[in-house]
Short mmCIF file of C-alpha atoms in Angstrom, two decimals:
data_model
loop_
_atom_site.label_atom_id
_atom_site.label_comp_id
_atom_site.label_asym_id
_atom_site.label_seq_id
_atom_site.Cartn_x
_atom_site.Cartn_y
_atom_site.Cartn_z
CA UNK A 1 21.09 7.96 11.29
CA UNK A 2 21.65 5.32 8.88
CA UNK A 3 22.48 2.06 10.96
CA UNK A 4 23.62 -0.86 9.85
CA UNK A 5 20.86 -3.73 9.93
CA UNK A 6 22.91 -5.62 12.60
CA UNK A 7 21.98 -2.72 14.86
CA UNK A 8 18.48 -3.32 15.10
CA UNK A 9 18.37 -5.45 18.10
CA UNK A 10 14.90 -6.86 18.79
CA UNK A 11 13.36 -5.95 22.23
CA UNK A 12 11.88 -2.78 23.90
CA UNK A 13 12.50 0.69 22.36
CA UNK A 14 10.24 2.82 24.25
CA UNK A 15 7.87 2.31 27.41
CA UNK A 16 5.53 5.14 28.79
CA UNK A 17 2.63 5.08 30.03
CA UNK A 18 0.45 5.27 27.25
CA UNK A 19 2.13 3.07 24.80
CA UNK A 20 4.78 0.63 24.25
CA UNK A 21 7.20 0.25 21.80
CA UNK A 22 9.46 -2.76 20.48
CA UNK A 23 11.08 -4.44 17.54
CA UNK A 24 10.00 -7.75 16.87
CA UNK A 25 12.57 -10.39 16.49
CA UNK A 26 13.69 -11.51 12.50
CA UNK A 27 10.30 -13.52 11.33
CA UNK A 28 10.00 -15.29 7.85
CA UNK A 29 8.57 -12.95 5.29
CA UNK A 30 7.03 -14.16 1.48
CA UNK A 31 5.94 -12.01 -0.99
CA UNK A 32 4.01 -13.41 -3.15
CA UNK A 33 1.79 -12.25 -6.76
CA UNK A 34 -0.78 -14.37 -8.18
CA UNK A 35 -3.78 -14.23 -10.30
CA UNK A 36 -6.35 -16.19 -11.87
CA UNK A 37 -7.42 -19.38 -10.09
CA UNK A 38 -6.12 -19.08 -6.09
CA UNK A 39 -7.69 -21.77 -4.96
CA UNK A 40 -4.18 -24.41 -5.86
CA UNK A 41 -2.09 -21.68 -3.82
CA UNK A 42 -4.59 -22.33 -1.00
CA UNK A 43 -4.00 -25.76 -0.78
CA UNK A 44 -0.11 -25.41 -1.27
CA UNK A 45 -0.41 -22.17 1.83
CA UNK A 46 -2.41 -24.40 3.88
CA UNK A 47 -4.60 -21.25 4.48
CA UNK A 48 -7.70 -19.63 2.23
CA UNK A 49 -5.74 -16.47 1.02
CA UNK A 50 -7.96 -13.06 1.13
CA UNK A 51 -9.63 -12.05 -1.74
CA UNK A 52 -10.11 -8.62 -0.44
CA UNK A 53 -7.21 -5.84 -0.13
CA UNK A 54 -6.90 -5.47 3.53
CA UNK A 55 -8.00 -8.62 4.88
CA UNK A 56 -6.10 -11.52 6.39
CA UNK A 57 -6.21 -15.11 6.96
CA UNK A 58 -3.84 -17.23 9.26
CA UNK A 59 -3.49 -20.78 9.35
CA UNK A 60 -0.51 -23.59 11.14
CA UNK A 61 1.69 -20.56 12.23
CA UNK A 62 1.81 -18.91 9.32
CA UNK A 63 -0.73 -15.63 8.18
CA UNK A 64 -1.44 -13.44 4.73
CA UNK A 65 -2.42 -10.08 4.07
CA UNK A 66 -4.05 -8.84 0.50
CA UNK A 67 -1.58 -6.10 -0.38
CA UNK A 68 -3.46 -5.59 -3.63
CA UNK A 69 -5.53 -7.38 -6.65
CA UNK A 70 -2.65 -9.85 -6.87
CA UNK A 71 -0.21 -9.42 -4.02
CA UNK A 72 0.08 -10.68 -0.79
CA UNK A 73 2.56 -10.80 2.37
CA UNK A 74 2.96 -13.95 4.03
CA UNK A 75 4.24 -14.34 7.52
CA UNK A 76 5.91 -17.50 8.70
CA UNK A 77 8.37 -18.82 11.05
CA UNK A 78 11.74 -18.67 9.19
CA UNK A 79 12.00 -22.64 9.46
CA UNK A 80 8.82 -22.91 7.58
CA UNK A 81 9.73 -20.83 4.56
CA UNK A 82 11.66 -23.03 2.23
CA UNK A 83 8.29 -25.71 2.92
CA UNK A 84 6.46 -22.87 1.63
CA UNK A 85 8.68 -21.80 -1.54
CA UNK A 86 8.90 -25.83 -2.41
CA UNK A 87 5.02 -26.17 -1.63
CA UNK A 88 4.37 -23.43 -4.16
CA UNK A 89 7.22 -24.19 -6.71
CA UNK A 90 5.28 -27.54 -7.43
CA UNK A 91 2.36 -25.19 -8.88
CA UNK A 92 4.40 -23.11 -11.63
CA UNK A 93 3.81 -24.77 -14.39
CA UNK A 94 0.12 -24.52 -13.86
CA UNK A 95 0.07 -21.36 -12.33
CA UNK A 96 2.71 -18.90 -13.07
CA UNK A 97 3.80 -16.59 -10.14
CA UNK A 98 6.34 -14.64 -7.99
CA UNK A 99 7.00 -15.94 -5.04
CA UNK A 100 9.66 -14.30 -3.07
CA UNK A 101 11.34 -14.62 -0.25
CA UNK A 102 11.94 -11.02 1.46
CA UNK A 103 12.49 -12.18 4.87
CA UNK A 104 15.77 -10.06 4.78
CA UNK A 105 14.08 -6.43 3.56
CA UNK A 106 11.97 -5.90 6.61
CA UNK A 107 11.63 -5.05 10.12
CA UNK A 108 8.58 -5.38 12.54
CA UNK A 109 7.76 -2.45 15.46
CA UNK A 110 5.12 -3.73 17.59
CA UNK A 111 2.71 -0.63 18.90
CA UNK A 112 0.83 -1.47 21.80
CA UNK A 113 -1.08 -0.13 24.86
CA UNK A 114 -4.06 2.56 24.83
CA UNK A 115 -2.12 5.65 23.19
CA UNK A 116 -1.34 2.85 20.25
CA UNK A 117 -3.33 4.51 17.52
CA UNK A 118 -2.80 8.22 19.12
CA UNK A 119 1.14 7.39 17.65
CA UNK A 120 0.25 5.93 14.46
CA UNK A 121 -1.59 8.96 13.63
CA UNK A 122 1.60 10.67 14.00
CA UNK A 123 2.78 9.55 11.06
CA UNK A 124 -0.45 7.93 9.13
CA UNK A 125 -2.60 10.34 7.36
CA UNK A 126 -5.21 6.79 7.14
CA UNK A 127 -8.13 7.23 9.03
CA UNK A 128 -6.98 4.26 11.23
CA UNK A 129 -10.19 3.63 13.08
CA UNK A 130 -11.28 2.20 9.65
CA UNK A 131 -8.60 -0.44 9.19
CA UNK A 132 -10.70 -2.95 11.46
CA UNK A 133 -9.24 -5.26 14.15
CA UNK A 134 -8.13 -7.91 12.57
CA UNK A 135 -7.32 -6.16 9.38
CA UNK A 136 -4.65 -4.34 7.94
CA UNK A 137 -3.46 -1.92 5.05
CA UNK A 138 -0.21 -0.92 3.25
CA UNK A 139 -0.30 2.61 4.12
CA UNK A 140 2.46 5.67 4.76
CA UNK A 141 4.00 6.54 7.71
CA UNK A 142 5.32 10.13 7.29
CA UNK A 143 6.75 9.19 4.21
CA UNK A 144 7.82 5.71 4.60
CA UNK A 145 5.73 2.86 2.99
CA UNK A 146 4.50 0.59 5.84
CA UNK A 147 2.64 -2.50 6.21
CA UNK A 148 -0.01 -1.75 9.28
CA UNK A 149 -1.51 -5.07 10.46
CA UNK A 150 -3.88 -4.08 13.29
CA UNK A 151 -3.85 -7.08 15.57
CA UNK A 152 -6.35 -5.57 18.23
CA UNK A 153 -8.20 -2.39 19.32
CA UNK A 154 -4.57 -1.25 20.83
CA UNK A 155 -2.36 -2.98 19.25
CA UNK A 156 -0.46 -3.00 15.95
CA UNK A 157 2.51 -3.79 13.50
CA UNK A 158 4.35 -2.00 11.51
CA UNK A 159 6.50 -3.56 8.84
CA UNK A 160 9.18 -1.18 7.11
CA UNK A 161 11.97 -1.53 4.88
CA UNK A 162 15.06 -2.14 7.05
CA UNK A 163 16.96 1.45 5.78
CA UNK A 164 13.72 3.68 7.14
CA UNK A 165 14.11 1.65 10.46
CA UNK A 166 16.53 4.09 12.08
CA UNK A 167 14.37 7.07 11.02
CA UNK A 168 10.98 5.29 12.32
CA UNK A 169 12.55 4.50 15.37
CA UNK A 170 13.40 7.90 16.12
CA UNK A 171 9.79 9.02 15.16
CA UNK A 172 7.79 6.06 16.76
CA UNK A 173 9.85 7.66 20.37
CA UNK A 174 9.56 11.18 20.10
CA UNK A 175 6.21 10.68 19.41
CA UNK A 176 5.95 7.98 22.31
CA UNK A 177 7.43 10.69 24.46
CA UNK A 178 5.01 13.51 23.57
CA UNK A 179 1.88 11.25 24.06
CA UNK A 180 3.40 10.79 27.48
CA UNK A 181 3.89 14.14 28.08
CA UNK A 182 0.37 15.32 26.98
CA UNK A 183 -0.92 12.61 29.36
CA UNK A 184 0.70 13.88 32.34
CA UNK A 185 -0.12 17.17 31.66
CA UNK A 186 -3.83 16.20 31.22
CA UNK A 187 -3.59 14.21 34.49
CA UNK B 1 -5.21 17.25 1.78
CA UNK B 2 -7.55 15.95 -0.94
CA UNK B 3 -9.05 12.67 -0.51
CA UNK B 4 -8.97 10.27 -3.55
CA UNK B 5 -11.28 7.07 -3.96
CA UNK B 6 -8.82 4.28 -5.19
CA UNK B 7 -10.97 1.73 -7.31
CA UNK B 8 -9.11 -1.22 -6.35
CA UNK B 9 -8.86 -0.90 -2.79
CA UNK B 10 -12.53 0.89 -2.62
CA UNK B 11 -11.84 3.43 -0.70
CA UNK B 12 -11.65 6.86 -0.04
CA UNK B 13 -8.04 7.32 1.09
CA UNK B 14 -5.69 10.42 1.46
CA UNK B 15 -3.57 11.69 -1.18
CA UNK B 16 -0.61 11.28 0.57
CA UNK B 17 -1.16 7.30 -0.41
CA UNK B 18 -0.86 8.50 -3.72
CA UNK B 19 1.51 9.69 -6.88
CA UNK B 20 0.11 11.70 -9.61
CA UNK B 21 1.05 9.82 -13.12
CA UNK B 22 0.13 12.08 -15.53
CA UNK B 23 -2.07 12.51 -18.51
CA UNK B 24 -4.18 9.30 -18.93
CA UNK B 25 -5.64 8.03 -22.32
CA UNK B 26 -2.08 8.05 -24.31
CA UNK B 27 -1.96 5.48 -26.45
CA UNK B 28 1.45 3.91 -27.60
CA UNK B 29 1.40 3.09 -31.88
CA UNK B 30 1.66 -0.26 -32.50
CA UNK B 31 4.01 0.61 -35.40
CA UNK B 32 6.06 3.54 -33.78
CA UNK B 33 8.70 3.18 -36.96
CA UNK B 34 5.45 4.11 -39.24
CA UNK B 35 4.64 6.85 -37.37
CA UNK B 36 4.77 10.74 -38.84
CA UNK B 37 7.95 12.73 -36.83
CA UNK B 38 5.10 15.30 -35.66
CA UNK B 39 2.50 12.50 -34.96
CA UNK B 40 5.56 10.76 -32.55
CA UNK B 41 6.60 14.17 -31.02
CA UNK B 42 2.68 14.34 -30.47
CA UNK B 43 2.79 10.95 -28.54
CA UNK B 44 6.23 11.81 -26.92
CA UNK B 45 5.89 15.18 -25.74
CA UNK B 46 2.15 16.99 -26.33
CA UNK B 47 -0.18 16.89 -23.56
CA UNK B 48 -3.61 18.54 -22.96
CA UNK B 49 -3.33 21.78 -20.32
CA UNK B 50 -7.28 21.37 -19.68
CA UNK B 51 -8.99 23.91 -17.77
CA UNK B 52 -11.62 22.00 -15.95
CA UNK B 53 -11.96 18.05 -16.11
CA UNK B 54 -8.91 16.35 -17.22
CA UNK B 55 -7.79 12.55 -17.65
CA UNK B 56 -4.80 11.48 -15.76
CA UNK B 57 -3.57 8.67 -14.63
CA UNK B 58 -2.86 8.28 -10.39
CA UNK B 59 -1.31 5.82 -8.66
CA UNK B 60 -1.73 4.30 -5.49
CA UNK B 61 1.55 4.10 -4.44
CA UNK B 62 1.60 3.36 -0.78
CA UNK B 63 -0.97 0.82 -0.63
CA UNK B 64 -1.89 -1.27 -3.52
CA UNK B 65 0.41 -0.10 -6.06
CA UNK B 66 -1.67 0.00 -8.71
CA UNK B 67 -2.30 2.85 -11.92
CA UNK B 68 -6.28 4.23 -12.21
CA UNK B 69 -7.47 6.48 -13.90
CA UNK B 70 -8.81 9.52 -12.90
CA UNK B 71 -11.28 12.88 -13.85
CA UNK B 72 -10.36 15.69 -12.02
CA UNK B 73 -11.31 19.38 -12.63
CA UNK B 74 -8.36 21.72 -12.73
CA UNK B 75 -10.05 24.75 -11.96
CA UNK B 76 -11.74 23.13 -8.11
CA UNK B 77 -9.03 20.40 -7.61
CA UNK B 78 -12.45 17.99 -6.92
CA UNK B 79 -12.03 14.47 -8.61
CA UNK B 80 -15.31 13.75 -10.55
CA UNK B 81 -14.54 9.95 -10.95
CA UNK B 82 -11.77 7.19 -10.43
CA UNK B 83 -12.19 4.72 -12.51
CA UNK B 84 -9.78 0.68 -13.07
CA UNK B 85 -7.18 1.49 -15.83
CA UNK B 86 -8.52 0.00 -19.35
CA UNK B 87 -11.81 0.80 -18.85
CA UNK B 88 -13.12 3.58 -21.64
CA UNK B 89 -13.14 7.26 -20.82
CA UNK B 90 -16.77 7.75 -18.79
CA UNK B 91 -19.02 10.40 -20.41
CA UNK B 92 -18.25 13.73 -18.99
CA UNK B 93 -21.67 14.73 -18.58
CA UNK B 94 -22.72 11.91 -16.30
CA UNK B 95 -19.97 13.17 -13.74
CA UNK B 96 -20.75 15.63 -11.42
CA UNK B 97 -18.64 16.93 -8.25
CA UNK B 98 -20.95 14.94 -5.59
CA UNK B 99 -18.90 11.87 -6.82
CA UNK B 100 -16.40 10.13 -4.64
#
């Protein structure tokens, strides 16, 4: 059950007819906490970070999400991150935060096609038609603390610590399977 | 499942999203050296078993991650109120179950 990281390869994991599975390749990852005035780590992001929990901004490759009152994930292409961590490092003094680089804790399942949010309610108690195209939410996955980021009406992310990988995996294709399944019965 | 109104996030999410944190309201003494044995054991170890609203802290674990504060009746399981932690206790009798 428990793989090693190195066995995640990126690339397909399940296709049916319904939905479609895959691990996204390693992507740079910041976390970052901040509060008070934002408007310096906007300037330093090169993007207008969300005041609101859910929402996201993107900007020059790189997007946000508001976690919570003062947290945010940042996605960026790995070459871009140690710009970032500089970019911001300039700022401490000022403005005290955490700023993390966690581009090594975290794996990204991509869930698309039209049965996409028939699987995520496998696992996501959320009432998902409320997280908004566009949007997303850190939310539970039977268990497992994910990061949902839904990137259209049928497609989604999921970002998960690298240990529940293995177990998600497993999940995100039985319940890939069964969709299927139902479907063809239906049919 | 109950469904519990996080104040932070504004909204009305499930409880799996969330931890219970127990009794809310329990202040630390400044001077905990200065403090009675029975008023520390008090601090340490005595809790209210309310029957019917009670004060206890939640927190939203898979989502925000933040503590709030909560009134929930023992006896129906319904929360009255959520409220941001470090705001003052609301007045009981302004609750009533029709609240989120």
């Amino acid at each position: 059950m428990n793989a090693p990281v190195s066995a995640l390869t990126p690339g397909p994991l399940v296709e049916t007819d319904v939905v479609r599975v895959s691990l996204e390749a390693p992507r740079g990852r910041l976390s970052l906490r901040a509060r008070g005035e934002l408007a310096p780590f906007d300037v330093a992001l090169g993007l207008t970070l969300p005041r609101k929990i859910g929402q996201r901004a993107a900007g020059d490759g790189i997007e946000a999400l508001c976690l919570g009152p003062d947290e945010w994930m940042i996605h960026a292409p790995e070459a871009q991150v140690g710009a970032l961590l500089s970019a911001c490092a300039t700022l401490y003094e000022r403005h005290p935060h955490s700023l993390v680089d966690v581009s090594g804790r975290e794996t990204t399942y991509v869930v698309d096609g039209p049965g996409a949010l028939d699987l995520l309610s496998v696992g996501c108690p959320r009432d998902l038609d409320r997280i908004l195209p566009g949007e997303g939410r850190r939310t539970v996955f039977d268990g497992v603390t994910v990061i949902l980021w839904r990137d259209g009406e049928t497609t989604a992310r999921l970002d998960v610590w690298h240990s529940f990988a293995p177990y998600l995996s497993e999940l995100l294709e039985t319940g890939s399977r069964e969709l299927a399944a139902d479907a063809a019965a239906a049919r | 499942m109950l469904l519990i109104h996080c104040p932070y996030c504004d909204e009305t999410l499930p409880e799996a999203e969330f931890t219970y944190a127990g009794q809310a309201h329990v202040v630390r003494p400044a001077d905990p050296s200065g403090e009675s044995d029975a008023d520390w054991e008090a601090f340490l170890f005595l809790r209210d078993n309310a029957k019917g609203p009670h004060f206890e802290r939640w927190r939203h674990l898979h989502g925000c991650g933040r503590f709030f504060n909560a009134v929930r009746d023992t006896v129906s399981d319904r929360f009255l109120t959520t409220y941001e932690a470090g705001l003052p206790r609301p007045d009981l009798s302004t609750l009533t179950e029709d609240q989120p």
